[in-house]
XYZ file of C-alpha atoms in Angstrom:
501
model
C 69.692 83.968 -27.424
C 71.228 80.827 -28.898
C 69.396 79.161 -31.743
C 69.212 75.447 -32.407
C 70.550 75.809 -35.953
C 73.373 78.250 -35.136
C 75.291 75.932 -32.874
C 74.545 72.579 -34.401
C 75.074 70.596 -31.231
C 78.863 70.517 -30.982
C 78.460 67.910 -28.262
C 75.933 65.330 -27.126
C 74.083 65.004 -23.853
C 75.602 61.844 -22.505
C 74.373 61.275 -18.991
C 71.017 60.927 -17.334
C 71.074 63.839 -14.926
C 67.984 65.300 -13.295
C 67.421 69.015 -13.803
C 64.989 71.365 -12.148
C 63.493 74.797 -12.628
C 66.947 76.348 -12.902
C 67.883 74.448 -16.051
C 68.896 76.865 -18.799
C 66.720 76.406 -21.841
C 69.250 77.097 -24.602
C 72.267 75.888 -22.634
C 74.332 73.508 -24.772
C 76.853 72.669 -22.057
C 77.477 68.968 -21.649
C 77.009 67.560 -18.172
C 79.737 65.019 -17.438
C 80.088 64.831 -21.208
C 82.680 64.071 -23.814
C 83.392 65.691 -27.178
C 81.040 64.196 -29.764
C 83.806 63.196 -32.197
C 85.481 61.191 -29.441
C 82.394 59.533 -28.027
C 81.042 58.544 -31.446
C 84.242 56.776 -32.474
C 83.420 53.412 -30.844
C 80.311 51.209 -30.501
C 80.350 51.694 -26.725
C 80.429 55.433 -27.277
C 77.512 55.192 -29.691
C 75.503 53.448 -26.966
C 76.250 56.269 -24.535
C 75.313 58.898 -27.139
C 72.046 57.084 -27.883
C 71.273 57.147 -24.181
C 71.778 60.900 -24.339
C 69.241 61.196 -27.150
C 66.680 59.340 -25.034
C 67.437 61.676 -22.165
C 66.734 64.715 -24.291
C 63.501 63.143 -25.532
C 62.388 62.561 -21.952
C 63.110 66.061 -20.661
C 60.160 68.163 -19.617
C 60.828 70.558 -22.476
C 59.755 67.812 -24.849
C 58.074 64.423 -24.339
C 58.457 64.620 -20.559
C 55.855 67.389 -20.492
C 55.331 70.142 -23.060
C 55.285 68.151 -26.305
C 52.940 65.606 -24.739
C 50.586 67.740 -22.667
C 49.881 70.403 -25.303
C 47.739 67.914 -27.205
C 45.283 67.678 -24.311
C 45.642 71.146 -22.782
C 44.567 72.758 -26.062
C 41.338 70.782 -26.251
C 37.888 70.239 -24.784
C 38.793 67.501 -22.291
C 40.902 69.561 -19.868
C 39.829 71.825 -17.010
C 42.051 74.500 -15.440
C 40.900 75.746 -12.043
C 42.735 79.087 -12.502
C 44.471 79.006 -9.121
C 47.949 78.715 -10.633
C 49.016 80.046 -14.021
C 51.251 77.500 -15.729
C 51.131 76.472 -19.402
C 47.790 78.243 -19.583
C 48.601 80.167 -22.779
C 47.849 77.107 -24.902
C 44.770 76.316 -22.783
C 43.317 79.812 -23.148
C 44.525 80.191 -26.744
C 46.041 83.595 -26.037
C 49.575 82.492 -26.916
C 52.062 84.580 -28.865
C 54.987 83.464 -31.000
C 57.179 84.161 -27.971
C 55.394 81.587 -25.777
C 58.049 79.557 -23.993
C 56.163 76.292 -24.504
C 56.606 76.506 -28.264
C 60.295 77.329 -27.849
C 60.781 74.324 -25.587
C 59.164 71.916 -28.043
C 60.990 73.344 -31.066
C 64.486 73.401 -29.639
C 64.419 70.103 -27.755
C 62.698 68.339 -30.627
C 65.619 69.296 -32.820
C 68.139 68.366 -30.139
C 66.727 64.834 -30.252
C 66.712 64.819 -34.055
C 70.281 66.097 -34.315
C 71.550 63.613 -31.721
C 69.766 60.746 -33.476
C 71.245 61.816 -36.826
C 74.737 61.681 -35.317
C 74.138 58.196 -33.926
C 72.884 56.973 -37.309
C 75.697 58.556 -39.312
C 78.481 57.307 -37.076
C 77.005 53.846 -36.593
C 77.100 53.376 -40.363
C 80.747 54.420 -40.410
C 81.652 51.931 -37.676
C 79.966 48.875 -39.238
C 83.013 48.000 -41.349
C 85.519 48.848 -38.624
C 83.774 46.806 -35.890
C 82.212 43.743 -37.574
C 81.954 42.021 -34.199
C 79.554 44.803 -33.098
C 77.344 44.689 -36.173
C 74.247 43.558 -34.275
C 74.618 46.241 -31.610
C 75.273 48.995 -34.140
C 72.211 48.018 -36.160
C 70.129 48.042 -32.999
C 71.422 51.510 -32.069
C 70.554 52.759 -35.548
C 67.082 51.217 -35.319
C 66.383 53.053 -32.086
C 67.863 56.310 -33.385
C 65.707 56.197 -36.521
C 62.645 55.747 -34.297
C 63.673 58.606 -32.021
C 64.088 60.890 -35.017
C 60.728 59.827 -36.440
C 58.959 60.395 -33.119
C 60.431 63.872 -32.726
C 59.744 64.851 -36.348
C 56.136 63.678 -35.948
C 55.685 65.856 -32.852
C 57.260 68.900 -34.503
C 55.302 68.515 -37.743
C 51.953 68.287 -35.974
C 52.747 71.102 -33.562
C 54.034 73.650 -36.080
C 52.373 72.514 -39.290
C 48.862 71.937 -40.548
C 47.221 68.574 -39.937
C 48.150 66.554 -43.023
C 44.675 65.104 -43.558
C 41.387 66.550 -42.303
C 38.351 64.351 -42.914
C 39.685 63.328 -46.310
C 41.033 66.730 -47.345
C 44.754 66.766 -48.133
C 47.005 69.509 -46.726
C 50.304 67.938 -47.735
C 51.490 71.108 -49.474
C 51.189 73.303 -46.381
C 54.333 74.361 -44.535
C 55.784 71.745 -42.230
C 59.129 71.973 -40.422
C 62.790 71.527 -41.314
C 63.897 67.996 -42.221
C 67.212 66.927 -40.701
C 68.758 63.759 -42.134
C 72.380 64.525 -41.252
C 73.940 66.606 -38.457
C 73.584 70.304 -39.189
C 76.807 72.219 -39.895
C 77.254 75.468 -38.013
C 75.747 78.606 -39.543
C 74.063 76.707 -42.362
C 70.788 78.112 -43.670
C 67.908 75.663 -43.780
C 64.277 75.913 -44.781
C 60.929 74.393 -43.937
C 59.688 71.471 -45.987
C 56.054 70.747 -46.714
C 53.907 68.730 -44.325
C 53.816 65.961 -46.922
C 57.598 65.880 -47.205
C 57.883 65.748 -43.407
C 55.532 62.766 -43.234
C 57.483 61.060 -45.998
C 60.631 61.495 -43.917
C 58.888 60.157 -40.814
C 57.754 57.025 -42.644
C 61.182 56.599 -44.211
C 62.772 56.645 -40.755
C 60.217 54.203 -39.354
C 60.814 51.785 -42.230
C 64.576 52.195 -41.763
C 64.128 51.436 -38.064
C 62.285 48.184 -38.785
C 64.916 47.209 -41.362
C 67.730 47.911 -38.890
C 66.019 45.824 -36.204
C 65.728 42.984 -38.717
C 69.421 43.318 -39.530
C 70.304 43.358 -35.836
C 68.186 40.323 -34.976
C 68.045 41.663 -31.420
C 66.406 44.396 -29.374
C 65.951 45.431 -25.781
C 63.015 43.957 -23.879
C 62.570 47.215 -21.955
C 59.743 49.613 -22.756
C 62.108 52.469 -21.903
C 63.629 52.221 -25.393
C 62.175 51.707 -28.846
C 61.508 48.107 -29.871
C 59.919 46.699 -33.029
C 56.536 46.705 -31.246
C 56.701 50.383 -30.327
C 58.038 51.348 -33.764
C 55.043 49.652 -35.351
C 52.861 51.409 -32.769
C 54.201 54.790 -33.833
C 53.832 53.780 -37.489
C 50.173 52.919 -36.868
C 49.574 56.393 -35.423
C 51.334 58.100 -38.332
C 49.414 56.106 -40.953
C 46.128 56.791 -39.174
C 46.844 60.518 -39.469
C 47.614 59.955 -43.144
C 44.242 58.184 -43.504
C 46.126 55.149 -44.775
C 43.698 52.841 -43.021
C 45.054 49.582 -44.391
C 48.563 50.587 -43.367
C 47.427 51.755 -39.931
C 45.552 48.495 -39.355
C 48.533 46.378 -40.347
C 50.971 48.352 -38.199
C 48.695 48.350 -35.126
C 48.184 44.603 -35.468
C 51.944 44.056 -35.749
C 52.509 46.179 -32.637
C 50.020 44.198 -30.562
C 51.239 40.831 -31.826
C 54.873 41.658 -31.111
C 53.960 42.907 -27.650
C 51.843 39.819 -27.025
C 48.862 41.870 -25.845
C 45.391 40.497 -26.593
C 43.300 41.965 -23.791
C 43.272 44.911 -21.389
C 42.525 45.467 -17.716
C 38.778 45.653 -17.134
C 38.469 45.575 -13.338
C 39.090 48.401 -10.910
C 41.983 46.639 -9.215
C 43.656 45.658 -12.486
C 43.248 49.149 -13.921
C 44.550 50.858 -10.791
C 47.592 48.593 -10.841
C 48.564 49.987 -14.249
C 49.390 53.319 -12.610
C 50.174 52.261 -9.057
C 53.966 52.265 -9.190
C 56.832 53.218 -11.474
C 56.757 51.394 -14.844
C 53.759 49.339 -13.682
C 51.715 49.734 -16.875
C 52.094 46.395 -18.625
C 49.909 47.662 -21.471
C 52.557 50.187 -22.530
C 54.869 49.679 -25.510
C 57.090 52.725 -24.967
C 57.517 54.957 -21.929
C 60.004 57.410 -20.503
C 62.639 56.439 -17.952
C 61.321 58.753 -15.249
C 61.281 57.720 -11.611
C 62.228 58.950 -8.153
C 65.836 59.508 -9.240
C 65.190 61.032 -12.664
C 62.130 63.256 -12.769
C 61.217 66.848 -13.496
C 59.848 67.781 -10.082
C 57.854 71.033 -10.465
C 58.025 70.668 -14.250
C 56.615 67.147 -14.371
C 53.316 66.085 -15.879
C 52.253 64.896 -12.442
C 52.696 68.370 -11.009
C 50.790 69.871 -13.938
C 47.819 67.619 -13.196
C 47.860 68.368 -9.473
C 49.506 71.501 -8.092
C 49.318 73.359 -11.402
C 45.551 72.939 -11.481
C 44.742 70.853 -14.568
C 42.357 67.913 -14.654
C 39.543 66.397 -16.711
C 36.869 68.804 -17.899
C 33.255 68.365 -16.774
C 32.490 67.437 -20.379
C 35.003 64.589 -20.306
C 33.661 63.419 -16.946
C 30.190 63.259 -18.504
C 31.464 60.759 -21.090
C 32.205 58.090 -18.446
C 29.510 55.845 -17.032
C 29.325 55.096 -13.321
C 30.682 51.621 -14.067
C 33.770 52.740 -15.976
C 36.920 51.489 -14.222
C 38.946 54.395 -15.642
C 37.294 56.723 -13.167
C 38.868 54.749 -10.315
C 42.083 56.792 -10.605
C 40.230 60.110 -10.875
C 39.640 61.964 -7.658
C 39.617 65.564 -6.516
C 41.136 67.208 -3.487
C 41.462 70.595 -1.947
C 44.911 72.124 -2.257
C 46.016 70.490 0.983
C 45.288 67.058 -0.451
C 42.092 66.206 1.440
C 39.774 64.324 -0.872
C 36.358 65.656 -1.801
C 33.624 63.076 -1.661
C 32.205 64.153 -5.032
C 33.299 66.180 -8.015
C 31.252 69.185 -6.929
C 33.729 71.886 -6.056
C 33.806 75.026 -8.160
C 37.608 74.995 -7.847
C 38.535 71.310 -8.152
C 42.096 70.119 -7.648
C 42.813 66.931 -9.520
C 44.647 64.068 -7.840
C 46.912 63.244 -10.785
C 45.028 60.489 -12.606
C 47.547 58.509 -14.673
C 50.280 60.543 -12.980
C 48.987 59.928 -9.463
C 51.390 57.048 -8.745
C 49.249 55.277 -6.215
C 47.979 58.427 -4.501
C 44.455 57.611 -5.717
C 44.075 54.576 -3.496
C 43.705 54.088 0.210
C 47.391 53.406 0.709
C 48.462 56.759 -0.761
C 52.023 57.964 -0.494
C 52.598 58.318 -4.224
C 54.460 61.295 -5.648
C 52.871 62.492 -8.926
C 56.109 64.250 -9.914
C 57.823 60.855 -10.197
C 55.231 59.080 -12.315
C 56.056 57.559 -15.677
C 54.983 59.086 -19.013
C 53.467 56.302 -21.120
C 53.778 57.396 -24.768
C 52.778 54.463 -26.996
C 50.266 52.068 -25.499
C 48.245 49.008 -26.462
C 44.774 50.570 -25.967
C 45.582 53.128 -28.664
C 46.458 50.265 -31.012
C 43.064 48.605 -30.495
C 41.365 51.956 -31.105
C 43.395 52.441 -34.285
C 42.276 48.984 -35.420
C 38.683 49.951 -34.690
C 38.851 53.285 -36.531
C 40.709 51.847 -39.498
C 38.265 48.960 -39.827
C 35.150 51.124 -39.688
C 36.629 53.466 -42.281
C 37.241 50.384 -44.423
C 33.577 49.398 -43.870
C 34.506 46.341 -41.829
C 31.972 46.831 -39.068
C 32.346 43.456 -37.364
C 36.122 43.769 -37.137
C 35.811 47.359 -35.923
C 33.453 46.368 -33.128
C 35.660 43.455 -32.091
C 38.699 45.729 -31.624
C 36.602 48.471 -30.047
C 35.092 46.090 -27.498
C 38.543 45.276 -26.104
C 38.876 48.885 -24.897
C 35.200 49.680 -24.320
C 34.911 46.891 -21.729
C 36.767 49.221 -19.354
C 33.173 50.362 -18.898
C 31.780 47.366 -17.064
C 28.315 48.158 -18.402
C 29.622 46.997 -21.795
C 30.156 43.251 -21.880
C 29.547 42.164 -25.468
C 29.423 43.331 -29.086
C 25.667 43.824 -28.735
C 26.306 46.648 -26.240
C 28.106 48.673 -28.912
C 26.313 50.838 -31.480
C 25.791 49.721 -35.065
C 26.239 51.645 -38.276
C 29.343 53.434 -39.563
C 28.387 56.893 -38.315
C 27.335 55.703 -34.874
C 30.400 53.508 -34.391
C 32.721 56.303 -35.496
C 31.124 58.675 -33.003
C 31.590 56.074 -30.281
C 35.259 55.645 -31.252
C 35.765 59.398 -31.036
C 34.329 59.469 -27.511
C 36.227 56.321 -26.577
C 39.522 57.919 -27.613
C 38.688 60.844 -25.318
C 37.930 58.495 -22.435
C 40.858 56.144 -22.911
C 43.621 58.480 -24.084
C 43.064 61.300 -21.576
C 46.472 62.585 -20.352
C 48.303 60.959 -23.274
C 48.218 64.050 -25.503
C 46.083 62.972 -28.471
C 42.891 65.009 -28.264
C 43.856 68.172 -30.174
C 45.291 66.193 -33.072
C 42.217 63.950 -33.108
C 39.851 66.913 -33.270
C 41.918 68.477 -36.043
C 42.148 65.366 -38.216
C 38.416 64.611 -37.812
C 37.579 68.195 -38.805
C 35.450 68.584 -35.699
C 34.482 71.809 -33.997
C 35.039 71.929 -30.255
C 34.447 74.041 -27.180
C 37.560 75.262 -25.391
C 38.735 76.972 -22.177
C 36.384 75.294 -19.719
C 35.203 77.112 -16.605
C 32.549 76.925 -13.898
C 32.933 73.287 -12.834
C 30.970 71.136 -12.265
C 28.811 72.730 -14.982
C 29.850 72.172 -18.599
C 30.759 75.686 -19.716
C 33.356 77.049 -22.132
C 34.748 80.484 -22.879
C 35.344 79.538 -26.541
C 32.643 77.687 -28.457
C 32.462 75.942 -31.829
C 36.128 76.450 -32.661
C 37.322 75.087 -35.991
C 40.101 72.909 -34.638
C 41.625 71.947 -37.988
C 42.327 75.618 -38.713
C 44.548 76.091 -35.655
C 48.259 76.429 -36.485
C 50.825 77.135 -33.773
C 53.594 79.618 -34.646
C 57.273 78.880 -35.113
C 59.064 80.437 -32.085
C 60.006 84.030 -32.814
C 63.538 83.417 -31.534
C 64.049 80.974 -34.415
C 62.762 83.464 -36.960
C 64.953 86.228 -35.522
C 68.064 84.048 -35.801
C 67.988 84.588 -39.546
C 69.036 81.126 -40.680
C 66.264 80.439 -43.133
C 63.251 79.393 -41.079
C 60.163 81.385 -42.065
C 57.057 82.022 -39.997
C 53.702 80.489 -40.913
C 51.701 83.261 -42.605
C 48.509 84.193 -40.791
C 49.054 81.909 -37.803
C 47.633 84.492 -35.356
C 44.295 84.546 -37.194
C 43.918 80.788 -36.648
C 43.574 81.226 -32.888
C 39.919 80.641 -31.937
């Protein structure tokens, strides 16, 4: 089996080509591609190579499914109806170090990182040779730095310990391998600490902002990184670091640059966010997935429909009857006929944020073609709220929190929110569950808050779990065994199996 560090990406994925279930996991063939040394020799070639890095990010192996969905599947807010076994190892917590989901995330995360490193390295080389393309090359570097930071953040959280847990520092725990330059063939590498990985992530995010400033230009499309989405990612990273002042500043910058001051609070406005491709105008960064480029059976939309996953009864209990977010939640039988109520013992979810219009009376949407929204404005308001309450700024926390909480039409003013640091923080924790469902945050939230949780839900519509009071911050996923077996320096996390609840 090929290993990501043995064959250090002799070429780059250069075209946006849809692949299906037959795609070879470790296949490094280039589809309609060009040798990397040739393609990276001109600014136009750099642009094509950068497009390839985005494509690898968006594939279902990584942000297009596995790297995004694992954060919710391995938590208390997801229900699996057990009629189709798919990605259920992480849901049931019976995974081994040979679980294909971990291999997918590991290898494709490093494909993105390696491709981004090549774009950065060669863009720097071309700056002197192509002065007329200085702005474009700086923009390409800015986006590549952000891509590398995003992928490193995913890998560090997935395969390392949470860096901060309710104030306790785990910076010295094993993280993943840091890649700043393209990896030569057959070179041994080693894992850095979680703290060193986060330092690299922040360094890349700062370099991205600096490159955007040097470029004085950026795309206006949410399909690529922009200054707003880079600040959005920075806000998330600094929140995990418990750098509340930094998280607050970055989230505010993200919202200001995106020009977003309020969110949809009516049923029609909320439904419109997920009605068609790229229709979410509250999103800062999303994947370029549509009817032409999608992952079919391997898509998030299929996972939340045919492959039997949906909101847990516990999560459903957190919404009021007046919450507009429930307008895109409905249940069907396998044939697609809607149930009147969520009362079936084997519920089939209708897709939710991946329903693409199938939740409304018009119907006709294909969940497999729905967009993955990765960095969004509501998260920024919730980061502002959490950062402010941790900084003992209750009024500011409630102001930011209200912007999201008004999705529940029973909440109309600050006076409808709780008071007191503990009570507000508990509300924020529930609000993140309600708002960020299907965006892949829940596991990491539970870990960083040091909260116990119930897992592996069953018996809907009753709230029941096979695993109770699990210490979420203790859970560490293993490095794929194929990587360990390759013998190029990556060591396994000691005792990972004992951390399974």
